[in-house]
Each structure stands twice: as C-alpha cells, then as structure tokens.
XYZ file of C-alpha atoms in Angstrom:
582
model
C -14.064 -19.230 -34.440
C -15.813 -16.303 -36.090
C -17.155 -13.499 -33.928
C -20.806 -14.307 -34.623
C -20.301 -17.960 -33.680
C -18.544 -16.983 -30.458
C -21.401 -14.696 -29.437
C -23.967 -17.392 -30.272
C -22.090 -19.929 -28.185
C -21.892 -17.472 -25.265
C -25.662 -16.876 -25.431
C -25.295 -13.149 -26.118
C -27.071 -13.527 -29.483
C -29.604 -15.843 -31.077
C -29.682 -16.952 -34.698
C -32.340 -14.428 -35.672
C -30.407 -11.499 -34.188
C -27.206 -12.603 -35.909
C -29.011 -12.920 -39.233
C -30.444 -9.388 -38.805
C -26.983 -8.002 -38.012
C -25.431 -9.703 -41.033
C -28.179 -8.300 -43.265
C -27.585 -4.847 -41.770
C -23.854 -5.232 -42.418
C -24.533 -6.273 -46.006
C -26.656 -3.180 -46.640
C -24.747 -0.551 -44.652
C -21.203 -1.918 -44.646
C -18.834 -1.789 -41.686
C -17.715 -4.571 -39.379
C -20.080 -7.069 -37.818
C -19.174 -5.951 -34.299
C -19.857 -2.306 -35.144
C -23.307 -3.233 -36.470
C -24.110 -5.376 -33.415
C -23.328 -2.443 -31.113
C -25.214 -0.012 -33.354
C -28.296 -2.263 -33.171
C -27.944 -2.454 -29.344
C -27.624 -6.238 -29.497
C -24.387 -6.306 -27.452
C -22.428 -3.769 -25.426
C -19.090 -2.327 -26.488
C -17.468 -3.924 -23.432
C -18.720 -7.371 -24.494
C -17.522 -6.730 -28.030
C -14.063 -5.808 -26.764
C -13.857 -8.966 -24.661
C -14.805 -11.289 -27.493
C -12.641 -9.517 -30.063
C -9.762 -10.032 -27.632
C -10.548 -13.746 -27.335
C -10.960 -14.140 -31.072
C -7.667 -12.469 -31.959
C -5.686 -13.532 -28.880
C -4.739 -9.892 -28.325
C -5.354 -7.827 -25.195
C -8.269 -5.386 -25.408
C -8.481 -1.848 -24.083
C -11.370 0.429 -23.057
C -10.657 4.035 -24.043
C -14.058 5.370 -22.966
C -13.242 5.667 -19.258
C -13.181 9.021 -17.493
C -9.436 9.121 -16.822
C -8.695 10.273 -20.356
C -5.414 9.989 -22.274
C -2.449 12.201 -21.279
C -1.669 14.960 -23.754
C 2.007 13.988 -24.056
C 0.910 10.492 -25.152
C -1.583 11.866 -27.692
C 1.126 14.101 -29.156
C 3.212 11.062 -30.039
C 0.826 10.259 -32.899
C -0.194 12.968 -35.341
C -3.837 13.431 -36.281
C -3.015 12.397 -39.849
C -1.583 9.032 -38.772
C -4.283 8.411 -36.186
C -7.100 9.080 -38.659
C -5.484 7.175 -41.506
C -4.883 3.990 -39.518
C -7.740 4.308 -36.992
C -5.465 4.128 -33.961
C -5.395 5.920 -30.623
C -2.284 6.051 -28.407
C -3.133 4.898 -24.885
C 0.064 4.649 -22.867
C 3.821 4.990 -23.230
C 6.161 2.533 -21.516
C 9.700 3.573 -22.309
C 10.296 2.773 -25.984
C 6.969 0.966 -26.253
C 3.709 2.632 -27.228
C 0.387 0.948 -26.506
C -2.102 1.628 -29.290
C -5.831 1.039 -29.365
C -6.494 -0.389 -32.826
C -9.537 -1.543 -34.731
C -7.330 -4.028 -36.586
C -4.308 -5.035 -34.471
C -3.296 -7.755 -36.955
C -2.541 -5.298 -39.742
C 1.210 -5.830 -39.968
C 1.666 -3.134 -42.600
C 0.054 -0.514 -40.343
C 2.129 -1.568 -37.335
C 5.303 -1.518 -39.404
C 4.546 1.932 -40.853
C 3.815 3.349 -37.399
C 6.966 1.781 -35.957
C 9.110 3.590 -38.503
C 7.103 6.817 -38.430
C 7.186 7.087 -34.642
C 10.521 5.428 -33.941
C 8.941 3.293 -31.203
C 7.950 -0.307 -30.629
C 4.204 -0.711 -31.140
C 2.129 -2.817 -28.725
C -1.328 -3.229 -30.337
C -4.466 -3.615 -28.221
C -7.804 -4.350 -29.835
C -10.673 -1.918 -29.387
C -14.237 -1.683 -30.691
C -14.540 0.430 -33.833
C -17.192 2.690 -32.286
C -14.928 3.429 -29.300
C -12.016 4.288 -31.581
C -14.182 6.599 -33.708
C -15.422 8.470 -30.618
C -11.858 8.810 -29.321
C -10.625 10.089 -32.680
C -13.377 12.683 -32.695
C -12.700 13.633 -29.081
C -8.914 13.910 -29.281
C -8.162 14.632 -32.948
C -11.131 16.603 -34.223
C -14.420 16.118 -36.090
C -15.300 12.869 -37.829
C -15.493 14.618 -41.195
C -11.692 14.581 -41.133
C -11.881 10.790 -41.242
C -14.067 10.927 -44.336
C -11.556 13.231 -45.980
C -8.745 10.798 -45.274
C -10.786 7.916 -46.709
C -11.438 9.954 -49.849
C -7.717 10.651 -50.161
C -6.988 6.938 -49.877
C -9.465 6.231 -52.682
C -7.700 8.779 -54.861
C -4.416 6.996 -54.185
C -5.953 3.715 -55.280
C -7.085 5.290 -58.538
C -3.537 6.567 -59.116
C -2.055 3.144 -58.390
C -4.252 1.257 -60.824
C -4.823 3.263 -63.991
C -7.798 2.757 -66.256
C -5.540 1.000 -68.792
C -4.583 -1.768 -66.342
C -6.573 -4.980 -66.228
C -5.991 -5.394 -62.495
C -8.786 -4.567 -60.089
C -7.855 -3.819 -56.487
C -10.946 -5.687 -55.373
C -9.393 -8.928 -56.679
C -7.327 -9.101 -53.515
C -10.497 -10.254 -51.763
C -9.474 -13.696 -52.933
C -5.944 -13.475 -51.500
C -5.051 -14.534 -47.993
C -1.855 -15.137 -46.074
C -1.469 -18.559 -44.501
C -0.028 -18.141 -41.038
C -0.385 -21.785 -40.012
C 1.484 -24.693 -41.583
C -1.696 -26.772 -41.456
C -3.438 -25.980 -44.710
C -6.571 -27.823 -43.702
C -7.508 -25.069 -41.247
C -9.887 -22.498 -42.672
C -8.186 -19.201 -43.460
C -9.832 -15.785 -43.485
C -9.632 -13.574 -46.557
C -7.770 -10.310 -46.127
C -10.780 -8.189 -46.957
C -13.169 -10.127 -44.778
C -11.041 -9.366 -41.734
C -9.822 -6.006 -43.076
C -6.201 -7.014 -42.562
C -5.021 -4.307 -44.943
C -6.759 -1.056 -45.781
C -3.683 0.507 -47.364
C -4.003 0.910 -51.137
C -0.412 -0.261 -51.601
C -1.134 -3.463 -49.689
C -4.279 -3.974 -51.752
C -2.293 -3.434 -54.932
C 0.407 -5.952 -53.975
C -2.243 -8.503 -53.013
C -4.058 -7.857 -56.285
C -0.898 -8.324 -58.329
C -0.185 -11.658 -56.635
C -3.778 -12.863 -57.040
C -3.844 -11.771 -60.687
C -0.510 -13.461 -61.404
C -1.765 -16.743 -59.939
C -4.992 -16.516 -61.943
C -3.018 -15.914 -65.148
C -0.759 -18.885 -64.468
C 2.427 -16.850 -63.964
C 5.478 -18.576 -62.520
C 7.270 -15.366 -61.456
C 6.513 -11.729 -60.675
C 9.199 -9.056 -61.087
C 8.892 -5.723 -59.229
C 11.571 -3.599 -60.911
C 12.367 -0.020 -59.763
C 13.351 2.588 -62.316
C 13.862 6.334 -62.091
C 10.233 7.400 -62.573
C 8.172 4.247 -62.182
C 8.054 0.643 -60.998
C 7.740 -1.948 -63.734
C 5.735 -5.049 -62.838
C 6.188 -8.053 -65.119
C 4.853 -11.618 -65.054
C 6.649 -14.631 -66.466
C 3.960 -16.694 -68.175
C 4.944 -19.906 -69.958
C 8.594 -18.891 -69.702
C 8.227 -15.402 -71.255
C 8.050 -12.067 -69.432
C 5.063 -9.737 -70.012
C 4.778 -6.193 -68.670
C 1.567 -5.713 -66.685
C 1.637 -2.216 -65.200
C 3.801 0.720 -64.108
C 2.848 2.231 -60.721
C 4.394 5.546 -59.712
C 7.857 5.459 -58.090
C 6.464 7.080 -54.919
C 4.948 3.711 -53.967
C 8.252 1.892 -54.436
C 9.352 1.662 -50.801
C 5.877 0.806 -49.522
C 5.547 -2.038 -52.044
C 8.981 -3.423 -51.171
C 8.169 -3.243 -47.454
C 4.906 -5.109 -47.987
C 6.664 -7.857 -49.951
C 9.397 -8.128 -47.329
C 6.800 -8.493 -44.601
C 5.109 -11.271 -46.577
C 8.444 -13.059 -46.964
C 9.521 -12.594 -43.356
C 12.552 -10.484 -44.334
C 14.256 -7.568 -42.590
C 12.525 -4.442 -43.863
C 15.237 -2.177 -42.419
C 17.956 -3.760 -44.597
C 18.185 -2.118 -48.009
C 21.789 -2.728 -49.077
C 22.050 -6.511 -49.101
C 20.119 -9.190 -51.020
C 17.568 -11.124 -48.966
C 15.473 -14.244 -49.420
C 12.132 -15.137 -47.894
C 9.150 -17.385 -48.392
C 5.505 -17.673 -47.404
C 2.288 -19.452 -48.346
C -0.820 -17.750 -49.671
C -4.280 -18.777 -50.724
C -5.869 -17.352 -53.850
C -9.511 -18.378 -53.951
C -9.306 -22.153 -53.391
C -5.693 -22.535 -54.570
C -2.695 -22.818 -52.255
C 0.471 -21.193 -53.558
C 4.030 -21.247 -52.191
C 5.871 -17.962 -52.687
C 9.654 -17.555 -52.728
C 10.781 -13.936 -52.580
C 14.194 -12.483 -53.360
C 15.373 -8.865 -53.094
C 18.302 -7.244 -54.880
C 19.584 -3.651 -54.406
C 19.671 -1.759 -57.724
C 20.430 1.798 -58.794
C 16.894 3.063 -58.084
C 15.918 0.839 -55.162
C 15.356 -2.796 -54.382
C 14.145 -5.194 -57.062
C 11.899 -7.967 -55.787
C 11.400 -11.263 -57.584
C 8.543 -13.510 -56.475
C 8.496 -17.170 -57.526
C 4.999 -18.670 -57.478
C 4.578 -22.410 -56.976
C 0.945 -23.273 -57.519
C 0.430 -26.680 -55.957
C -2.850 -27.236 -57.770
C -1.031 -27.134 -61.140
C 1.808 -29.482 -60.255
C 1.416 -33.007 -61.648
C 4.052 -35.232 -60.028
C 3.626 -37.996 -62.563
C 6.340 -38.961 -65.047
C 3.728 -40.016 -67.605
C 2.339 -36.462 -67.781
C 5.560 -34.466 -68.132
C 6.051 -34.839 -71.899
C 8.641 -37.633 -72.154
C 8.850 -39.506 -75.446
C 8.032 -43.189 -74.933
C 11.597 -44.416 -75.528
C 13.115 -41.626 -73.422
C 10.775 -42.297 -70.508
C 11.668 -45.998 -70.648
C 15.372 -45.144 -70.422
C 14.819 -42.669 -67.570
C 12.759 -45.183 -65.597
C 15.480 -47.798 -66.098
C 17.922 -45.399 -64.482
C 15.863 -44.516 -61.416
C 14.936 -48.160 -60.801
C 18.608 -49.106 -60.420
C 19.607 -50.118 -56.855
C 22.623 -47.787 -56.846
C 24.394 -45.168 -58.953
C 23.837 -41.521 -59.863
C 21.005 -40.207 -62.035
C 21.362 -36.534 -62.970
C 18.678 -34.169 -64.282
C 20.171 -31.121 -66.003
C 19.024 -27.909 -67.617
C 18.932 -24.149 -67.037
C 16.964 -22.501 -64.237
C 13.215 -22.766 -64.751
C 13.401 -25.829 -66.992
C 11.380 -28.055 -64.652
C 14.226 -30.113 -63.138
C 12.691 -30.119 -59.660
C 9.324 -31.304 -60.971
C 11.035 -34.183 -62.772
C 12.958 -35.191 -59.655
C 9.865 -34.932 -57.438
C 7.921 -37.033 -59.933
C 10.664 -39.660 -59.845
C 10.684 -39.660 -56.030
C 6.889 -39.969 -55.979
C 7.147 -43.042 -58.203
C 9.930 -44.541 -56.049
C 8.251 -43.715 -52.730
C 7.347 -46.919 -50.930
C 6.931 -47.963 -47.311
C 9.946 -50.256 -47.661
C 12.306 -47.563 -48.956
C 14.107 -44.873 -46.940
C 14.263 -41.726 -49.107
C 16.087 -38.585 -47.936
C 16.481 -35.248 -49.707
C 18.790 -32.263 -49.281
C 17.172 -29.221 -50.869
C 17.610 -25.489 -51.067
C 14.809 -24.655 -50.828
C 12.300 -27.419 -50.143
C 9.699 -26.530 -52.748
C 6.968 -29.083 -51.995
C 6.240 -31.369 -49.115
C 6.343 -34.995 -50.264
C 4.571 -37.271 -47.820
C 6.614 -40.221 -46.617
C 9.945 -38.662 -47.679
C 12.487 -37.128 -45.280
C 13.187 -33.660 -46.675
C 15.890 -31.387 -45.246
C 16.227 -27.660 -45.912
C 19.816 -26.506 -46.410
C 20.957 -23.536 -44.332
C 24.397 -22.174 -45.144
C 24.105 -19.589 -42.332
C 24.483 -22.352 -39.757
C 26.811 -24.462 -41.902
C 24.275 -26.984 -43.194
C 25.447 -27.439 -46.781
C 24.773 -30.155 -49.351
C 28.096 -31.792 -48.542
C 27.492 -31.866 -44.775
C 23.963 -33.137 -45.230
C 25.178 -35.951 -47.491
C 27.746 -37.046 -44.898
C 25.028 -37.165 -42.257
C 22.634 -39.063 -44.538
C 25.110 -41.909 -44.988
C 24.683 -42.606 -41.255
C 20.876 -42.624 -41.580
C 20.554 -45.916 -43.504
C 19.134 -44.371 -46.721
C 18.163 -46.299 -49.832
C 17.653 -43.256 -52.078
C 19.200 -39.796 -51.660
C 18.136 -36.711 -53.583
C 20.566 -33.780 -53.617
C 19.108 -30.496 -54.821
C 22.181 -29.579 -56.866
C 25.768 -30.711 -57.384
C 27.563 -27.393 -57.451
C 31.103 -28.124 -56.206
C 33.765 -30.820 -56.051
C 33.066 -31.754 -52.431
C 29.359 -32.417 -53.043
C 30.168 -34.311 -56.241
C 32.688 -36.618 -54.568
C 30.448 -37.410 -51.592
C 27.529 -38.159 -53.954
C 29.809 -40.502 -55.898
C 30.902 -42.257 -52.708
C 27.265 -42.713 -51.740
C 26.513 -44.205 -55.156
C 29.506 -46.561 -54.964
C 28.455 -47.828 -51.526
C 25.026 -49.049 -52.621
C 22.794 -45.957 -52.703
C 20.764 -44.474 -55.532
C 21.541 -40.748 -55.783
C 19.331 -38.310 -57.714
C 20.543 -34.775 -58.316
C 20.620 -31.814 -60.715
C 23.249 -29.750 -62.492
C 23.088 -26.565 -64.556
C 24.253 -27.599 -68.023
C 22.928 -27.130 -71.550
C 22.606 -30.794 -72.474
C 23.363 -34.289 -71.202
C 26.815 -34.811 -72.826
C 28.225 -31.473 -71.586
C 27.368 -32.489 -68.013
C 30.382 -34.811 -67.953
C 32.771 -31.978 -68.833
C 31.113 -29.729 -66.267
C 31.675 -32.256 -63.463
C 35.281 -32.821 -64.546
C 35.837 -29.042 -64.533
C 34.676 -29.040 -60.898
C 37.586 -31.327 -60.088
C 35.837 -34.698 -60.162
C 38.031 -37.513 -61.452
C 36.744 -39.031 -64.743
C 37.194 -42.600 -63.498
C 34.931 -41.853 -60.507
C 32.242 -40.499 -62.835
C 32.438 -43.457 -65.189
C 31.940 -45.968 -62.387
C 29.088 -44.162 -60.614
C 26.935 -42.504 -63.317
C 23.852 -44.403 -64.488
C 22.172 -41.868 -66.757
C 21.854 -38.130 -67.415
C 18.552 -36.520 -68.348
C 18.595 -33.047 -69.869
C 15.388 -31.089 -70.341
C 13.662 -27.897 -71.436
C 10.122 -26.567 -71.297
C 8.540 -25.408 -74.552
C 5.294 -23.513 -74.942
C 2.221 -25.221 -76.360
C -0.002 -23.635 -78.994
C -3.297 -22.342 -77.613
C -5.993 -24.770 -78.767
C -8.590 -22.004 -78.696
C -6.909 -19.787 -81.307
C -4.501 -22.072 -83.183
C -4.439 -21.562 -86.922
C -2.447 -23.213 -89.773
C 0.645 -21.328 -91.022
C 3.269 -21.820 -93.724
C 6.956 -22.116 -92.811
C 9.319 -21.287 -95.727
C 11.630 -24.074 -96.849
C 14.594 -21.699 -96.532
C 13.805 -21.062 -92.863
C 13.784 -24.780 -92.145
C 17.090 -25.347 -93.921
C 18.669 -22.427 -92.083
C 17.539 -23.977 -88.780
C 19.117 -27.318 -89.685
C 15.774 -29.073 -90.263
C 15.179 -31.332 -93.251
C 12.068 -29.920 -95.013
C 11.124 -33.284 -96.569
C 10.471 -34.655 -93.106
C 7.461 -32.340 -92.743
C 5.795 -32.973 -96.102
C 2.062 -33.212 -95.534
C 2.334 -31.975 -91.931
C 0.533 -28.778 -90.935
C 2.296 -26.173 -88.784
C 0.248 -24.099 -86.334
C 0.508 -20.791 -84.519
C -1.826 -19.078 -82.089
C -3.394 -15.798 -83.184
C -3.971 -14.681 -79.568
C -7.171 -14.726 -77.551
C -8.483 -14.051 -74.050
C -7.732 -17.608 -72.924
C -4.015 -17.296 -73.679
C -3.554 -13.620 -72.672
C -3.168 -12.751 -76.382
C 0.127 -14.673 -76.584
C -0.943 -17.571 -78.808
C 0.472 -20.049 -76.285
C -1.155 -21.817 -73.364
C 0.852 -23.968 -70.996
C 4.156 -25.764 -71.478
C 5.373 -29.300 -71.971
C 8.762 -30.877 -71.447
C 11.286 -32.081 -73.978
C 13.895 -34.560 -72.751
C 17.072 -36.336 -73.754
C 18.394 -39.246 -71.699
C 22.003 -40.373 -72.115
C 22.622 -43.879 -70.778
C 26.087 -44.621 -69.423
C 27.157 -48.011 -70.773
C 30.625 -49.561 -71.221
C 31.397 -47.575 -74.379
C 30.372 -44.283 -72.728
C 32.444 -45.149 -69.641
C 35.499 -45.695 -71.819
C 34.938 -42.307 -73.486
C 34.565 -40.579 -70.108
C 37.780 -42.148 -68.785
C 39.627 -41.079 -71.941
C 38.538 -37.487 -71.251
C 36.381 -37.259 -74.411
C 34.728 -33.909 -75.124
C 30.981 -33.329 -75.188
C 30.766 -33.525 -79.000
C 32.247 -37.039 -79.054
C 29.993 -38.105 -76.192
C 26.913 -36.795 -78.020
C 27.822 -38.515 -81.271
C 28.238 -41.825 -79.435
C 24.937 -41.381 -77.608
C 23.078 -40.548 -80.834
C 24.501 -43.636 -82.525
C 23.044 -45.675 -79.683
C 19.592 -44.187 -80.274
C 19.478 -41.241 -77.887
C 16.676 -38.777 -78.736
C 18.215 -35.349 -78.229
C 16.390 -32.149 -77.307
C 15.997 -30.944 -80.905
C 14.510 -34.260 -82.000
C 12.138 -34.317 -79.003
C 10.976 -30.795 -79.907
C 10.495 -31.716 -83.573
C 8.263 -34.596 -82.542
C 6.117 -32.135 -80.592
C 6.039 -29.951 -83.723
C 4.880 -32.910 -85.843
C 1.989 -33.468 -83.442
C 0.931 -29.805 -83.687
C 1.628 -29.185 -79.995
C 4.074 -26.310 -80.464
C 5.307 -23.866 -83.113
C 8.320 -23.776 -85.411
C 9.539 -20.562 -83.738
C 9.364 -22.194 -80.294
C 11.429 -25.180 -81.445
C 14.123 -22.842 -82.799
C 14.044 -20.698 -79.650
C 14.581 -23.579 -77.229
C 16.842 -26.029 -79.098
C 19.908 -26.192 -81.327
C 20.412 -28.302 -84.443
C 21.664 -31.889 -84.391
C 25.319 -32.853 -84.605
C-alpha cells in the first residue's frame, strides 16, 4: 500500500489534505512524507512509523537527546554520509546500524559495505530527520547541495550529448522482486530506489534496449572506455562509450540485478532477474566473463510481450509446417530442432509444446534455463551444481508417467541414449542440437557416440532453422541486383525475372538499419525407410541432404529465396544466412 493510502486508512489525513500534499510535491519536489511533515499535516514520528510498516524495515528516531557517539560517527566519512543521505546510529560488532532515507537502495548498501568493511543494517528514517542530523554532525546543508551538483556533473559525463539515451528514461524501469507479476510494482524513480548516476545509466540502457527491440546487451571493458552494444535483429550496434572509471560500478550494479556474487571477479558467473519497462515484462539473463580489462557482462533480454508461441506465425513454409506438425503429432519418437545459438530454437519448441498442451497429456521439460513459464506444463530447471543434469532429469521423468518430454539440448552421449530409450518406450521426445543444418545433425549425434541403428529407429524428423531480417516497410525501396552477383551466390537469375528486390534506406522506425524484425526460415527432414537405411549405412551429410531434397525437402536456402520473392527480406540477407543448394 502506498504511503498516502496508509495514512488515509489510519485517519491521519483526509483526501483534501493528501491532494494538497501531492500538489505541493509536484511543484516543489521531494518525497511525499517530507512534504507532509513540512506542511505540518503529520509528525515525523508518525511518518517514521508508517514508513517502517510500508517497507517492512525497522525505523529509528535520531532526534533524541542522547546523541550519537563520536566513534560511531567517525565510521562514516562526511562525503559518504552526504552522498547517500545516511547517518550511523550504532555499532554492534561487525554490524553498523544506519539511518537511511531509502533503506531499499541495494546499490548504496553494497557500496557502503565495501567502503566501510562492515555489514550494513539499514533502518528507515524520515528525510527531514536525516537532513537535520547531517547538518548537526557533518556540517552545513550547503555541503549536501554541493554533493548533489557533483552527482549531476557525473551524470553529464556518463551520457554525452551525442548519445540518444536519456537518464530520465529509467523512470520506466523497475525490478520485479515478486514472482507474481500481477502485483503492482513501483518504478525506481517513484520510490527513489537508486540516486546513483551509474545505477540510473544502467537502468536507462536496459530500458532503451527493450524499447529498441534488442535481444542482447553487451557491456565490454577496454583500456580507456566501456563499449555498450545492442544486438538488434541479430546484428550488433554500438550505442555508447562511458568512461572506464565507471566500469566496476556498472558491473556491480548488473551483478546485483542478477543476484550474483559481486566480490568474485575471476570466475564467470550467471544470473537472472525480471524487470518491467513501462507496461512490458522482460526476463533478463546475465552472464559475466573476466577479460583483460575487467569483467564483460552480457545481458539476454526476453521480452514476453513480443513472443508469439504459435507455429503459424513463425515463418514456416506451408509444406514445411505440415511436415513439422506431422512429426510432433506422432505418439512416440524424437523430433529435433537444430541451429546455432540465437536462431529461435526455443521459441519453436515452446510453440510446439503450446500446440500439444492438453489436459489429457502429461508434458515435462528439462531446461537450462527455463526461459518462459508455460501454464499446464511441468518445467524443471537444470542445476549442475547439485548434480541435476539433463541425463539425470530424463531418468527421473521416465518414472513420472510422461507422454511428451522436452529436453533443452542433447549435448552428450548419455543424454542422447536416454532420450532414445524414452522414444523407443512410447514417449514423444522434443529436443535441440547445435548443428548447421538438418542432415549434419545425424553425423553430429554419431560423433557423440550414439549408435546409428538407435538413431534410425527413434528419429521422426529434424527441423533446422535460422532467423533472417525483414526489410523495413517504412523505408523499403526497389534495388537492382547484378546478374553476376546472383550467379556467384549459386542463384539462377531467370527465377527472379519480373520480381522486384528491395532494401531499406534507413529511418527512425528501424534505427537507420533498413531492417525491422525477423522471420524464420526452416527445413524439415523426415526420417522414412530410405533415410533410415542411409543412417544405418553411416552415410555422410551430403548424401543425406541429396536424398532429402529428392523427396521434396525445402532447404534453408530455398526457404530464404521464397522470402526474397515475396519482398520480405533482401538479397544480402539471404546470402549472409544461407549457403547454396547441393
């Protein structure tokens, strides 16, 4: 409950007084509680009590006559106290009790913990009390103004005039602490969770990346600067270069968001969290990696509002989608989805599971990580630290009466063999593998140590996929592609007689890239008797592909060319993402 609502409910305010205080806050700034006390509508003691109830944190009154011992005050320098608006109250061994205006500011608490070498125990305190204590124990209030001015200068250094980011954008970014998304979340600025310019910058970068439709953010440390890049529609774009002096603070902020150990700098770490940007909920997966000039942080953004778990909307050709659906509707066997990282394999699998999800079917998944919560499906997060691997999960699933099992990835012989056993004992198994195309998947599984005869008897179909960028409809313009370029790329020019090629010139809607959004291209290789015989005879991927093409398989190049014929993508994008036919 918000502070104003709590005070109304307690009878300490009426609606008119609250409206006056909110208007005063709007005009003069500051927190609502500070304005209520300033207008003599409530006492500071009452404000402390209700702030404590609202935040579930103990309050403290630092206006009493006993004062604060000098040895306690000396633990926190005037610079730190004024910057973070904190007052040390009591020391208990290695713990320091601090009176704070904002006790939920994790960045502040973390910075003080490392600066002071002590465990911080935050207690909430009215802003007016803290300001009087700062003036009393650390000097005149004009010092506070000077610190605030210095912070503003830092913000101006962080975000140069050439950058499109505005620190104020982080007003639309909030951290979701509760798993229940339906509960209303407060914005960071509305509760002043972070006054640090570095925190504001990180929040702004995340909010801006979500608004631009980025799938990843890279924070890369170099000798004299930090390079921040977004991956938009599969391509990286440099956004800004903050000074290197903010490197450690930015990494610490990101680690805090991801729930990682901020004291560990020499080992890679992984973390995850959920954030809200305006009205959009976004899952964030964070990964750190030690490099020559510090830790690199990669942030994967999974915008739930943009995910369409519907096979009809992914970009399948009509014939290919029919073949894929035939595979996943089988009562048993293995259906594999393959492709490089970032090619949309998980979205395809989730879409298939969504289509198969029914009250009469027991579906179980083993994932690392679980990217989206699918209602009605039993999803299990793998945890190698405690020994929960894909192989162990699969063994356990076979005792759970499953109808359909989804394995995040087949990456070793043990997982492959257990998946095959599950398929041979009447279960439908969906999984992924990292291979370039459908035919080469067979050789990859054999290289893992899987026997060819086991593959031939269990495989149903293999779907390989890529994501290609779509031309921006707002700035698309006709272009000519030389005949020589088409021949060099292995494309028959006569096929495109009378067909117009397009490219985007770049506009504000596509971030000047000429592309907006991506669509999938797919090839589905059915495993029939002829393909089984080839697999058992240890045929190579070229022979397997030739056989599949004879049977009518649409390969990735052909799927991309069909998108080109429809004017959905560009010639350059087709060449970039696919190779020529056999």
